[in-house]
Amino acid sequence: ADAQAARDRIAFEELFLLQLAAERARRRRLSSRGVVIPYDAEVARAFAVSLPFSFTDAQRKAAHQILTDMAQPGPMNRLVQGDVGSGKTVVAAMAALMAHVAGYQTAVMAPTEILARQHFATLDTLLTPHGLPPRQVVGSTSPAARREVLEGLVSGHDNLIVGTHALIEEDVVLARLGLVVVDEQHRFG
């Protein structure tokens, strides 16, 4: 019984210290300044109306929470979880559009070229009609095409980039990065 009580005490202390560290990190993150992206309800409504489907209640709630967080002075850190096809990308698209309207750029990073290409195609369909055509950088992008895309990003001409880990290389510079979306798919950790 004493040995079990000791194990329970040690386990409690380890979990307590882990929670304490997480709370300190959260407070430190929230006390720093982030990019404030105003929540423009008209833009959100126009985007939602343009879709060939209606938002589900879960998508509407997630989008509202994200757009509300983006309007706050502290950096946002959100996890959107759902099955394949549940509409996570359309929620990210609405956030990217809001960042674009506020004059900021968005980077969307996927773990594989196949998934990056799928996100690119989806975002192209959803956002190009709203004046936000995506650009793409993946490992197999030719040097000339890569150079052209990177010039558009650093000049601030292009406001939406979709890619793989190729986005986190030193030569990828965004003029006014305001939103980063990472599709983890259990690979980035």
Coordinates of C-alpha atoms in Angstrom, one line a residue, residues 24 32 35 43 53 57 61 63 69 82 86-88 93 97 107-108 112-114 122 166 172 181-182 184 187 189:
R24 CA 3.1 29.2 -17.9
S32 CA 3.0 38.6 -26.2
V35 CA -1.2 40.2 -35.4
V43 CA -16.7 39.2 -45.4
F53 CA -23.1 24.1 -49.4
D57 CA -23.1 23.9 -36.9
K61 CA -18.8 27.4 -34.4
A63 CA -14.9 29.5 -37.7
D69 CA -9.4 34.8 -31.6
G82 CA -12.1 16.3 -37.5
S86 CA -15.4 17.2 -42.3
G87 CA -14.7 20.7 -43.5
K88 CA -11.6 21.8 -41.7
A93 CA -10.1 29.2 -46.0
L97 CA -9.7 35.3 -46.5
A107 CA 0.8 30.1 -45.2
V108 CA -0.8 26.6 -45.3
T112 CA 3.1 15.6 -48.1
E113 CA 3.1 16.9 -51.6
I114 CA -0.1 15.1 -52.4
T122 CA -9.5 23.2 -52.7
A166 CA 9.5 23.6 -48.3
V172 CA 10.9 31.7 -48.0
V181 CA -2.3 26.8 -40.9
V182 CA -0.5 23.5 -40.3
E184 CA -0.5 17.9 -39.0
R187 CA 3.2 13.6 -39.0
G189 CA 3.9 16.3 -34.1

